[in-house]
Coordinates of C-alpha atoms and ligand atoms in Angstrom, one line a residue:
M1 CA 0.0 0.0 0.0
S2 CA 2.3 2.6 1.2
A3 CA 4.5 3.3 -1.8
G4 CA 6.5 5.9 0.1
P5 CA 8.6 8.5 -1.7
P6 CA 10.2 7.4 -4.9
S7 CA 13.8 6.2 -4.2
P8 CA 16.4 8.8 -5.4
P9 CA 18.4 7.8 -8.5
R10 CA 21.6 6.0 -7.6
V11 CA 24.9 7.6 -8.4
Q12 CA 27.0 5.4 -10.7
V13 CA 30.2 5.7 -12.6
L14 CA 29.5 5.6 -16.3
A15 CA 30.7 2.6 -18.3
A16 CA 33.9 3.5 -20.2
Q17 CA 32.2 3.0 -23.5
V18 CA 29.5 5.5 -22.6
A19 CA 32.1 8.0 -21.2
D20 CA 34.0 7.7 -24.5
Q21 CA 30.8 8.4 -26.5
I22 CA 30.2 11.5 -24.4
A23 CA 33.8 12.7 -24.8
A24 CA 33.3 12.1 -28.5
G25 CA 30.6 14.7 -28.5
E26 CA 33.3 17.3 -27.7
V27 CA 36.2 16.0 -29.7
V28 CA 34.5 14.5 -32.8
E29 CA 31.9 16.8 -34.4
R30 CA 32.3 15.8 -38.0
P31 CA 34.7 14.0 -40.4
A32 CA 36.9 17.1 -40.4
S33 CA 37.5 16.7 -36.6
V34 CA 38.5 13.1 -37.2
V35 CA 41.0 14.2 -39.9
K36 CA 42.3 16.9 -37.5
E37 CA 42.9 14.5 -34.6
L38 CA 44.4 11.7 -36.7
V39 CA 46.7 14.0 -38.6
E40 CA 47.9 15.6 -35.4
N41 CA 48.7 12.2 -34.1
A42 CA 50.7 11.4 -37.2
L43 CA 52.7 14.6 -36.8
D44 CA 53.2 14.0 -33.1
A45 CA 54.6 10.6 -34.1
G46 CA 57.2 12.3 -36.2
A47 CA 55.7 11.6 -39.6
H48 CA 57.2 13.1 -42.7
A49 CA 54.4 12.1 -45.1
V50 CA 50.7 12.1 -44.2
R51 CA 48.1 10.7 -46.6
V52 CA 44.3 11.4 -46.1
E53 CA 41.6 9.5 -48.0
L54 CA 37.9 10.3 -47.8
E55 CA 34.9 8.6 -49.2
D56 CA 31.6 10.5 -49.3
G57 CA 33.1 13.5 -47.5
G58 CA 34.4 11.2 -44.7
K59 CA 30.9 10.0 -43.9
T60 CA 31.6 6.5 -45.3
L61 CA 35.4 6.4 -44.8
I62 CA 38.3 8.4 -43.5
R63 CA 41.8 7.0 -43.7
V64 CA 44.9 8.6 -42.4
S65 CA 48.3 7.0 -43.1
D66 CA 51.6 8.1 -41.8
D67 CA 55.3 7.1 -41.8
G68 CA 55.8 8.0 -38.2
R69 CA 57.2 6.0 -35.4
G70 CA 54.3 3.5 -35.1
M71 CA 53.4 1.5 -32.0
D72 CA 54.0 -2.0 -30.7
R73 CA 51.0 -4.1 -29.8
A74 CA 50.8 -3.2 -26.2
D75 CA 51.0 0.6 -26.9
A76 CA 48.4 0.3 -29.7
A77 CA 46.0 -1.4 -27.3
A78 CA 46.7 1.1 -24.6
A79 CA 46.2 4.0 -26.9
L80 CA 42.5 3.0 -27.3
Q81 CA 42.0 3.5 -23.6
R82 CA 40.5 6.8 -22.4
H83 CA 43.1 9.2 -21.0
A84 CA 45.9 7.1 -22.4
T85 CA 48.7 9.2 -23.9
S86 CA 52.4 9.0 -24.4
K87 CA 52.8 12.7 -24.5
I88 CA 52.5 13.9 -20.9
R89 CA 52.9 12.1 -17.5
A90 CA 51.9 14.8 -15.0
A91 CA 49.9 18.0 -15.1
A92 CA 53.1 20.0 -14.9
D93 CA 54.1 18.6 -18.3
L94 CA 51.2 20.7 -19.8
I95 CA 53.3 23.8 -19.3
G96 CA 55.1 24.2 -22.6
V97 CA 53.7 21.0 -24.1
A98 CA 55.0 20.8 -27.7
T99 CA 52.9 18.1 -29.2
F100 CA 49.5 18.7 -30.7
G101 CA 47.9 16.1 -28.5
F102 CA 48.1 15.5 -24.8
R103 CA 44.6 14.7 -23.6
G104 CA 44.6 11.0 -24.6
E105 CA 41.0 11.3 -25.8
A106 CA 40.9 11.2 -29.5
L107 CA 41.4 7.6 -30.4
P108 CA 39.0 6.2 -27.9
A109 CA 36.4 8.9 -28.7
I110 CA 36.7 8.2 -32.5
A111 CA 36.6 4.4 -31.9
S112 CA 33.5 4.7 -29.8
V113 CA 31.4 6.2 -32.6
S114 CA 32.6 4.4 -35.7
R115 CA 33.9 1.1 -37.1
F116 CA 37.5 1.7 -36.4
E117 CA 40.7 0.0 -37.5
I118 CA 44.3 0.8 -36.6
E119 CA 47.3 -0.8 -38.3
T120 CA 50.6 0.1 -36.9
S121 CA 54.2 -1.0 -36.9
P122 CA 57.2 0.5 -35.1
D123 CA 59.8 -1.1 -37.3
G124 CA 58.4 -2.3 -40.6
S125 CA 58.5 -6.0 -39.8
T126 CA 56.1 -6.9 -37.1
G127 CA 52.8 -5.1 -37.0
T128 CA 49.4 -5.1 -35.4
R129 CA 45.9 -4.6 -36.6
L130 CA 43.1 -3.7 -34.0
R131 CA 39.5 -3.6 -34.9
V132 CA 37.0 -1.8 -32.8
T133 CA 33.2 -1.4 -33.4
G134 CA 31.4 1.3 -31.5
G135 CA 34.1 1.2 -28.8
K136 CA 34.2 -2.6 -28.4
L137 CA 37.4 -4.4 -29.4
D138 CA 36.6 -7.0 -32.0
A139 CA 39.9 -8.3 -33.2
V140 CA 43.7 -8.2 -32.6
E141 CA 45.6 -9.4 -35.6
D142 CA 49.1 -9.5 -37.0
A143 CA 49.7 -7.1 -39.9
V144 CA 52.5 -6.7 -42.2
R145 CA 53.2 -3.1 -43.1
Q146 CA 55.9 -0.5 -43.3
R147 CA 56.9 1.6 -40.3
G148 CA 54.1 3.9 -39.4
T149 CA 50.4 3.9 -38.7
T150 CA 47.2 3.8 -40.7
V151 CA 43.8 4.5 -39.0
T152 CA 40.6 3.8 -40.9
V153 CA 37.3 5.2 -39.6
R154 CA 34.2 3.8 -41.3
A155 CA 30.6 4.7 -40.8
L156 CA 31.2 7.6 -38.5
F157 CA 28.3 8.0 -35.9
F158 CA 26.7 4.7 -37.1
N159 CA 25.7 4.1 -33.4
T160 CA 24.7 7.7 -32.6
P161 CA 22.0 8.5 -35.1
A162 CA 21.3 11.9 -33.6
R163 CA 24.8 13.0 -34.5
R164 CA 24.8 11.4 -37.8
K165 CA 21.8 13.5 -38.7
F166 CA 23.9 16.6 -38.2
L167 CA 26.3 15.7 -41.0
R168 CA 26.1 18.0 -44.0
A169 CA 26.2 17.4 -47.7
T170 CA 29.3 15.5 -49.0
A171 CA 30.7 18.6 -50.6
T172 CA 30.4 20.6 -47.3
E173 CA 32.1 17.8 -45.2
T174 CA 34.8 17.5 -47.8
R175 CA 35.5 21.2 -47.7
A176 CA 35.8 21.1 -44.0
A177 CA 38.2 18.2 -44.0
V178 CA 40.4 19.9 -46.6
E179 CA 40.4 22.9 -44.4
A180 CA 41.4 20.9 -41.4
L181 CA 44.3 19.4 -43.3
T182 CA 45.3 22.8 -44.8
V183 CA 45.7 24.3 -41.3
L184 CA 48.0 21.5 -40.2
A185 CA 49.9 21.6 -43.4
L186 CA 50.7 25.2 -42.7
T187 CA 52.4 24.2 -39.4
R188 CA 54.8 21.8 -41.1
P189 CA 56.1 22.9 -44.5
D190 CA 58.8 20.2 -44.2
A191 CA 56.3 17.3 -44.2
A192 CA 54.3 16.1 -47.3
F193 CA 50.5 16.0 -47.2
T194 CA 48.0 14.6 -49.7
L195 CA 44.2 14.4 -49.5
T196 CA 42.1 12.4 -51.9
S197 CA 38.4 12.4 -51.9
D198 CA 36.6 9.6 -53.8
A199 CA 39.9 9.1 -55.6
R200 CA 40.2 12.7 -56.7
V201 CA 43.3 14.5 -55.4
L202 CA 42.2 17.7 -53.7
L203 CA 45.5 18.6 -51.9
D204 CA 49.0 17.7 -52.8
C205 CA 51.8 19.4 -50.9
P206 CA 55.4 18.2 -51.4
P207 CA 57.8 19.0 -48.6
A208 CA 58.8 22.6 -48.8
A209 CA 61.7 24.6 -47.5
R210 CA 59.8 27.7 -46.6
A211 CA 56.3 28.5 -45.3
I212 CA 55.7 30.7 -48.4
D213 CA 56.3 27.7 -50.7
R214 CA 53.8 25.7 -48.7
I215 CA 51.2 28.6 -49.0
R216 CA 51.8 28.5 -52.8
A217 CA 51.1 24.8 -52.9
L218 CA 48.0 25.1 -50.7
W219 CA 46.4 28.1 -52.3
S220 CA 47.9 29.7 -55.4
R221 CA 50.8 31.7 -56.5
D222 CA 48.5 34.6 -57.0
L223 CA 47.5 34.7 -53.4
A224 CA 51.0 34.0 -52.2
D225 CA 52.3 36.9 -54.2
T226 CA 50.0 39.4 -52.4
L227 CA 51.6 38.5 -49.0
L228 CA 54.2 40.5 -47.2
P229 CA 56.4 38.8 -44.7
V230 CA 55.9 39.5 -41.0
S231 CA 58.8 39.2 -38.7
Y232 CA 58.8 41.0 -35.3
R233 CA 59.8 40.4 -31.8
E234 CA 59.0 42.2 -28.6
G235 CA 60.2 40.8 -25.3
P236 CA 59.2 37.2 -25.1
L237 CA 56.9 37.2 -28.1
E238 CA 57.9 36.6 -31.6
V239 CA 55.4 37.1 -34.4
S240 CA 56.2 35.8 -37.9
G241 CA 54.2 34.8 -41.0
F242 CA 52.5 36.8 -43.6
A243 CA 50.1 39.7 -44.0
Q244 CA 48.3 40.6 -47.3
R245 CA 49.1 43.8 -49.0
P246 CA 46.4 46.3 -48.2
A247 CA 45.4 47.0 -51.8
Q248 CA 44.6 43.3 -52.2
A249 CA 42.4 43.0 -49.1
R250 CA 38.8 42.2 -50.0
P251 CA 35.6 42.1 -48.0
A252 CA 35.0 38.4 -48.5
G253 CA 37.0 35.2 -49.0
R254 CA 40.0 36.1 -46.8
K255 CA 42.2 33.4 -45.3
G256 CA 43.0 34.0 -41.7
Y257 CA 45.2 31.7 -39.6
V258 CA 46.8 32.1 -36.2
F259 CA 49.2 29.6 -34.7
V260 CA 50.4 29.8 -31.2
R261 CA 53.5 27.7 -30.5
G262 CA 52.9 25.9 -33.7
R263 CA 49.3 25.1 -32.8
P264 CA 46.3 26.3 -34.8
I265 CA 44.2 28.6 -32.6
R266 CA 40.9 30.4 -33.3
D267 CA 41.2 33.8 -31.7
P268 CA 39.1 36.6 -33.1
F269 CA 40.9 39.1 -30.9
I270 CA 44.3 38.3 -32.3
V271 CA 42.9 38.6 -35.9
R272 CA 41.3 41.9 -34.9
A273 CA 44.6 43.2 -33.5
A274 CA 46.3 42.2 -36.7
E275 CA 43.7 44.1 -38.7
A276 CA 44.2 47.1 -36.5
G277 CA 47.8 47.0 -37.7
Y278 CA 46.5 48.0 -41.2
R279 CA 45.2 51.2 -39.7
S280 CA 43.9 53.4 -42.5
T281 CA 45.4 51.4 -45.3
I282 CA 42.3 49.2 -45.9
A283 CA 38.6 50.0 -46.0
P284 CA 36.6 49.2 -42.9
G285 CA 34.9 46.3 -44.5
D286 CA 38.0 44.7 -46.1
R287 CA 39.6 41.6 -44.5
P288 CA 43.2 41.0 -45.4
S289 CA 44.5 37.4 -45.5
L290 CA 46.8 36.6 -42.6
V291 CA 49.0 33.7 -41.6
L292 CA 50.5 34.5 -38.2
F293 CA 52.8 32.4 -36.1
L294 CA 53.1 33.5 -32.5
D295 CA 56.0 32.1 -30.5
L296 CA 56.3 32.7 -26.8
P297 CA 57.5 30.7 -23.8
G298 CA 55.4 27.8 -22.8
D299 CA 54.5 29.2 -19.4
A300 CA 53.1 32.4 -21.0
V301 CA 50.1 30.5 -22.5
D302 CA 47.7 27.8 -21.5
V303 CA 46.8 25.5 -24.4
N304 CA 44.5 23.3 -22.4
V305 CA 41.4 25.4 -22.3
H306 CA 39.3 23.7 -25.1
P307 CA 38.5 20.0 -25.7
A308 CA 39.6 20.2 -29.3
K309 CA 42.5 22.6 -28.3
L310 CA 41.2 25.3 -30.6
E311 CA 41.7 28.1 -28.0
A312 CA 44.6 29.2 -25.9
R313 CA 44.6 31.5 -22.9
F314 CA 47.4 34.0 -22.7
R315 CA 48.8 35.2 -19.4
D316 CA 49.0 38.7 -20.9
K317 CA 46.4 39.0 -23.7
F318 CA 46.7 42.7 -24.1
F319 CA 50.5 42.5 -24.6
V320 CA 50.0 39.8 -27.2
E321 CA 47.4 41.8 -29.1
K322 CA 49.5 44.9 -29.0
V323 CA 52.6 43.1 -30.3
V324 CA 50.6 41.5 -33.1
E325 CA 49.2 44.9 -34.2
E326 CA 52.8 46.3 -34.2
A327 CA 54.1 43.3 -36.1
V328 CA 51.6 43.8 -38.9
R329 CA 52.2 47.5 -38.9
A330 CA 55.9 47.0 -39.2
A331 CA 55.4 44.5 -42.1
L332 CA 53.4 47.1 -44.0
A333 CA 55.8 49.9 -43.4
P334 CA 58.3 49.1 -46.2
L335 CA 55.3 49.4 -48.6
A336 CA 56.1 53.1 -48.9
A337 CA 59.5 52.3 -50.3
A338 CA 58.4 49.4 -52.5
A339 CA 55.2 50.9 -53.9
P340 CA 54.6 51.3 -57.6
L341 CA 56.3 54.7 -57.9
A342 CA 59.6 53.6 -56.5
G343 CA 62.1 55.0 -58.9
A344 CA 65.9 55.2 -58.9
G345 CA 65.8 57.4 -55.8
G346 CA 63.9 54.9 -53.6
P347 CA 61.2 56.7 -51.7
W348 CA 59.7 59.7 -53.2
Q349 CA 61.3 62.5 -51.4
G350 CA 63.6 63.2 -54.4
L351 CA 60.7 63.2 -56.9
A352 CA 58.7 65.4 -54.5
A353 CA 61.6 67.9 -54.3
E354 CA 61.9 68.0 -58.1
L355 CA 58.2 68.4 -58.7
G356 CA 58.1 71.1 -56.1
G357 CA 61.1 72.9 -57.5
G358 CA 62.8 72.4 -54.2
V359 CA 60.6 75.1 -52.6
P360 CA 58.3 74.2 -49.8
L361 CA 54.7 75.2 -50.7
E362 CA 51.9 76.5 -48.7
L363 CA 48.8 74.4 -49.1
F364 CA 47.2 75.3 -52.3
A365 CA 48.7 78.8 -52.1
A366 CA 48.6 80.9 -55.2
G367 CA 51.9 81.9 -56.8
G368 CA 53.7 81.3 -60.0
E369 CA 57.2 80.3 -60.9
G370 CA 59.1 83.3 -59.7
P371 CA 62.5 84.2 -61.2
G372 CA 65.4 82.2 -60.0
R373 CA 63.3 79.1 -59.4
P374 CA 64.3 76.0 -61.3
S375 CA 61.6 74.9 -63.8
K376 CA 59.4 72.2 -62.6
P377 CA 58.3 69.1 -64.5
P378 CA 54.8 69.6 -65.8
L379 CA 51.6 68.1 -64.4
L380 CA 48.5 67.4 -66.4
Q381 CA 44.9 67.1 -65.1
V382 CA 42.6 64.8 -67.0
F383 CA 38.8 64.3 -66.6
D384 CA 39.1 66.9 -63.7
T385 CA 39.9 63.9 -61.6
Y386 CA 43.4 62.4 -62.3
I387 CA 46.8 64.1 -62.3
L388 CA 49.5 62.7 -64.6
F389 CA 53.3 63.4 -64.4
Q390 CA 56.5 61.8 -65.4
T391 CA 58.7 59.8 -62.9
D392 CA 62.1 58.2 -63.3
S393 CA 60.6 55.0 -64.4
G394 CA 57.3 55.8 -66.1
V395 CA 54.1 57.9 -65.9
A396 CA 52.4 58.3 -62.5
I397 CA 48.7 58.8 -62.3
V398 CA 47.2 60.3 -59.1
D399 CA 43.5 60.2 -58.2
Q400 CA 43.0 63.7 -56.8
H401 CA 40.3 62.8 -54.3
S402 CA 42.1 59.7 -52.9
A403 CA 45.4 61.6 -52.8
H404 CA 43.9 64.5 -50.9
E405 CA 42.2 62.1 -48.5
R406 CA 45.5 60.5 -47.7
V407 CA 47.2 63.9 -47.2
L408 CA 44.4 65.2 -45.0
Y409 CA 44.2 62.1 -43.0
E410 CA 47.8 62.3 -42.0
D411 CA 47.4 66.1 -41.3
V412 CA 44.4 65.5 -39.1
M413 CA 46.0 62.7 -37.2
R414 CA 48.8 65.1 -36.3
Q415 CA 46.3 67.9 -35.4
L416 CA 44.2 65.6 -33.3
T417 CA 47.2 64.6 -31.2
G418 CA 48.9 68.0 -31.3
D419 CA 47.7 71.6 -31.3
G420 CA 44.7 71.3 -33.6
A421 CA 44.1 72.8 -37.0
P422 CA 44.0 76.5 -37.8
A423 CA 40.4 77.5 -38.1
Q424 CA 38.6 80.3 -39.8
R425 CA 36.1 82.3 -37.8
L426 CA 32.9 82.9 -39.8
L427 CA 31.7 86.5 -39.9
L428 CA 28.2 85.2 -40.4
P429 CA 27.9 82.0 -38.4
L430 CA 26.1 79.1 -40.1
T431 CA 23.0 77.6 -38.5
L432 CA 22.4 74.0 -39.4
E433 CA 19.7 71.4 -38.5
F434 CA 20.5 67.9 -37.4
S435 CA 18.6 64.7 -36.4
P436 CA 18.6 63.7 -32.8
A437 CA 21.1 60.9 -33.5
E438 CA 23.3 63.4 -35.3
I439 CA 23.1 65.9 -32.3
E440 CA 24.2 63.0 -30.1
A441 CA 27.2 62.3 -32.5
I442 CA 28.1 66.0 -32.4
D443 CA 28.1 65.9 -28.6
A444 CA 30.2 62.8 -28.5
H445 CA 32.8 64.3 -30.9
R446 CA 32.7 68.0 -29.9
E447 CA 36.3 68.0 -28.8
L448 CA 37.6 66.3 -32.0
L449 CA 35.5 68.5 -34.2
A450 CA 37.0 71.6 -32.5
R451 CA 40.5 70.2 -33.1
V452 CA 39.9 69.9 -36.8
G453 CA 38.5 73.4 -36.9
F454 CA 34.7 73.1 -36.4
E455 CA 33.6 75.1 -33.3
L456 CA 30.0 74.3 -32.8
E457 CA 27.4 75.5 -30.4
P458 CA 24.0 74.1 -29.6
F459 CA 21.4 76.6 -30.6
S460 CA 17.9 75.2 -29.9
G461 CA 16.6 71.7 -30.1
R462 CA 18.1 70.3 -33.3
S463 CA 19.9 73.5 -34.5
I464 CA 23.6 74.0 -34.2
V465 CA 25.5 77.2 -34.8
V466 CA 28.9 76.8 -36.6
H467 CA 31.3 79.6 -35.5
T468 CA 34.6 78.4 -37.0
V469 CA 35.4 76.1 -39.9
P470 CA 38.6 74.5 -41.2
N471 CA 40.1 75.5 -44.5
P472 CA 41.8 72.6 -46.1
H473 CA 41.5 73.9 -49.7
P474 CA 39.9 76.9 -51.5
R475 CA 37.0 74.8 -52.8
F476 CA 36.1 73.6 -49.4
E477 CA 32.3 73.7 -48.6
A478 CA 32.2 73.9 -44.9
G479 CA 28.4 73.5 -44.5
R480 CA 28.2 70.4 -46.7
C481 CA 31.3 68.9 -45.1
I482 CA 30.0 69.2 -41.5
Q483 CA 26.7 67.7 -42.5
E484 CA 28.2 64.7 -44.3
L485 CA 30.8 64.2 -41.5
V486 CA 28.2 64.3 -38.8
A487 CA 25.9 61.9 -40.8
D488 CA 28.8 59.5 -41.1
L489 CA 29.7 59.7 -37.4
A490 CA 26.0 59.1 -36.5
G491 CA 25.6 56.3 -39.0
G492 CA 28.8 54.5 -37.9
R493 CA 29.8 54.4 -41.6
F494 CA 33.5 54.1 -40.6
G495 CA 32.8 51.7 -37.9
G496 CA 35.5 49.2 -39.0
W497 CA 38.2 51.4 -37.6
Q498 CA 39.5 50.2 -34.3
N499 CA 40.7 53.5 -32.9
R500 CA 38.3 56.3 -32.4
L501 CA 40.8 59.0 -33.4
E502 CA 41.7 57.2 -36.6
R503 CA 38.0 56.7 -37.4
F504 CA 37.3 60.3 -36.9
A505 CA 40.3 61.4 -39.0
A506 CA 39.4 59.1 -41.8
T507 CA 35.8 60.3 -41.8
F508 CA 36.9 63.9 -41.8
A509 CA 39.5 63.3 -44.5
C510 CA 37.0 61.6 -46.8
R511 CA 34.4 64.4 -46.4
A512 CA 36.8 67.4 -46.5
A513 CA 39.0 66.2 -49.4
I514 CA 38.7 67.8 -52.8
K515 CA 36.3 65.9 -54.9
A516 CA 36.7 64.2 -58.3
G517 CA 35.4 66.5 -61.1
H518 CA 37.0 69.7 -59.7
H519 CA 39.3 71.5 -62.0
L520 CA 42.7 72.3 -60.3
D521 CA 45.2 74.9 -61.4
A522 CA 48.8 74.1 -61.9
D523 CA 49.9 75.1 -58.4
E524 CA 47.1 73.3 -56.7
M525 CA 48.0 70.1 -58.6
R526 CA 51.7 70.5 -57.7
E527 CA 50.9 71.2 -54.1
L528 CA 48.8 68.1 -53.9
V529 CA 51.2 65.8 -55.6
V530 CA 54.2 67.0 -53.5
R531 CA 52.2 66.6 -50.3
L532 CA 51.1 63.1 -51.4
L533 CA 54.7 62.0 -52.2
T534 CA 55.9 63.1 -48.8
A535 CA 53.1 61.4 -46.9
T536 CA 53.8 58.4 -44.7
L537 CA 51.7 56.0 -46.7
P538 CA 51.2 57.7 -50.1
A539 CA 50.0 54.7 -52.1
H540 CA 46.6 54.2 -50.5
D541 CA 43.7 56.4 -49.5
V542 CA 41.8 55.9 -46.2
H543 CA 39.6 53.2 -47.8
G544 CA 42.6 51.2 -48.9
R545 CA 42.1 52.1 -52.6
P546 CA 45.2 53.1 -54.5
S547 CA 45.8 56.9 -54.5
M548 CA 48.2 56.6 -57.4
V549 CA 49.2 54.0 -60.0
Q550 CA 52.1 53.9 -62.4
L551 CA 52.4 53.1 -66.0
P552 CA 55.9 51.8 -66.2
K553 CA 58.1 53.1 -69.0
D554 CA 59.0 49.5 -69.9
E555 CA 55.4 48.8 -70.5
L556 CA 55.1 51.8 -72.9
E557 CA 58.2 50.6 -74.7
R558 CA 56.8 47.1 -75.0
R559 CA 53.5 48.4 -76.4
F560 CA 55.2 50.6 -78.9
G561 CA 57.6 47.8 -79.9
R562 CA 60.7 49.6 -78.7
A563 CA 61.8 46.9 -76.3
Ligands
ADP601 N1 49.6 7.8 -35.8 C1 50.2 7.5 -34.6 N2 51.5 7.0 -34.6 C2 52.1 6.7 -33.4 N3 51.5 6.7 -32.2 C3 50.2 7.1 -32.2 C4 49.5 7.5 -33.4 N4 48.2 7.9 -33.0 C5 48.2 7.8 -31.7 N5 49.3 7.3 -31.2 C6 49.6 7.0 -29.7 O1 48.3 6.9 -29.1 C7 48.2 7.8 -28.0 C8 46.8 8.3 -27.9 O2 46.4 9.1 -28.9 P1 45.2 10.2 -28.7 O3 44.0 9.4 -28.2 O4 45.1 11.0 -29.9 O5 45.7 11.0 -27.5 P2 46.9 12.1 -27.5 O6 47.2 12.5 -28.9 O7 46.2 13.3 -26.8 O8 48.0 11.6 -26.7 C9 49.2 8.9 -28.3 O9 49.7 9.6 -27.2 C10 50.3 8.2 -29.1 O10 51.2 7.7 -28.2
MG602 MG1 45.9 12.9 -30.4

C-alpha cells in the first residue's frame, strides 16, 4: 500500500564506452575533426608524409596513413583507452607541451562512434591490426606493413544516429576536411601532405623549404604573391608569418590563420589586433588574408582550455594583441619604399623635391614660378579627376580625391594629437539642422570636431551654430562637409576602424577632401602631388584604394615595340 517517496536515482560511474561516447561529442563533431585528430597524431609521431583519404566526405570512410614511429602491440591497445597518452605524464608537463595532443581522448572517442581500425608497426617488420566497433574491441591481428600507422574510420556516428543526422552534404564535409588538413599543413612545411576524396586529389603538398612555398602549394601563386612577410619580436613574443598587401584585401574570402607555439588557434581578438595594424590602409569592410605564427615561452600561454584545443589563454592577452598589431604595422611599413612609384631614388622625397622645384609650398597657395626658381616638371589634369606626371621609371597617375584624402588624414592625425588645426572664424555663423542621432554624435565628438576646426554651439533643439570652420582647400564647402561628416559619425559608416581618433580622422578626410570633377590649377596640382609624395603611406587612401598608380616606361616601350 504505502509506496513511500520514490527512491532517489543511484549515483553510478558511467561505463567506459558511454564515457567515451560523451567525450566524442566534444572532440568529434564531424569528419573534419577526425581528420584533424588523426593528422595531429601522425605529426606528433614524427611523420614526414601524411596521406588522407575520404569517401563520401568522410561519412563513409576516413583513412589517415603516416610514416611516423608507429606503435608496438601493447601501446596500440593502450592508446585506445581513455586518457591514455604517451605525451605527458603529469599536469606539470602541460606547461610548454610541444605536441598537438596530450589529452589522450581522440582515439577512444573516435573508436566509440565508428567502425575503427588501426594498423601500426614500429619497425616495418612486425605489425598489429586492431578492430573496434562502437568502442568494443573485436579483433587483434598480425599485420605486415611499413613503419608507421594507418587509421581507418568507417561509418562515423553509425551508433549515434542523432549525431549522424547533423552531418552535412558530402561537398560541405569534404571542404571542412580539406580545411582541417590545410591548417595543419601550414604548421609543417617540411612534411608532405596529400588528400584524396573519392579518388580525386584535392590537396598535394610536397615537402617545402619555406612557409611561403607551402602557402603557394595550398592556395595559389597569385594569393601568395599578395603577401608581405611579418617578422617581429618584442620581449618574449615573436610574431612571424604573412600579411596581405592592403590593396589586395577584399571584404570576402579572406584566409586568416593564427598559430600559437605551432598550434592552430581560433582567436578573433588576435585577428582583430592584426587588422588594427593595417590602420587606415584598408577600407573598414576589407579583410586581409593573414597567416601569423606566435611564438612565446610555454608558461606564458595555456593551451589546455578547449577540448579540441582550438583556443589558448594568454597570461597577458593585451600584450599579445599589442605586439601582433605592431608586427603587422611593421610589415606594411616598407610598402612606402616598394610601392609602384619607387624609382631610382627609392622613396619619393627626391621626386617630390623635383616636382616642387625644391621650394616648400603653402597648401594650395597661389603663386607662379618666380624668377630664380628652377623649372618644374609639368603636371596634367585629365577628366578633372586624375593628375599625370613623369617619374624616373614611367608615368604616374594620381587620383586627386584619394590623394587629398590621404594627405588630410595624416594632417588630421597630427592635429588631433597635437595643437589642432588652424580654423577660420565665420563673420556670419552658419546655423544647421540635425537629427537627434546626429546631435548626439556631435556631442560625443565635440572636442575632436574643434580640433579639426569646427567650433559648434547648440542653438535650440536640433539646430547647431557653426562659429569656425577648417580651410583645407579653396574649394572647401564647410556646411556640406560638416553635414556629411556628422551623418557618417552618427551612422557609424567608418565603424570598422579600431581606434576612435583614426576613425574620426578618416571620416573627416573623406568628407573634406577635394572631390573628383573639380578643376585644379597648376599650383594646386603641384601642391597636392608633393604633399602626397611626402606622406607616410602615399600609395593608398583611407579606404585602402590606391591613390596613385604607375604606367611603367618598360610597358610603354613594349607596347610601342621599342623593347
Ligand atoms: N599515428 C600514430 N602514430 C604513433 N602513435 C600514435 C598515433 N596515433 C596515436 N598514437 C599514440 O596513441 C596515443 C593516444 O592518442 P590520442 O588518443 O590521440 O591522444 P593524445 O594525442 O592526446 O596523446 C598517443 O599519445 C600516441 O602515443
Ligand atoms: Mg591525439
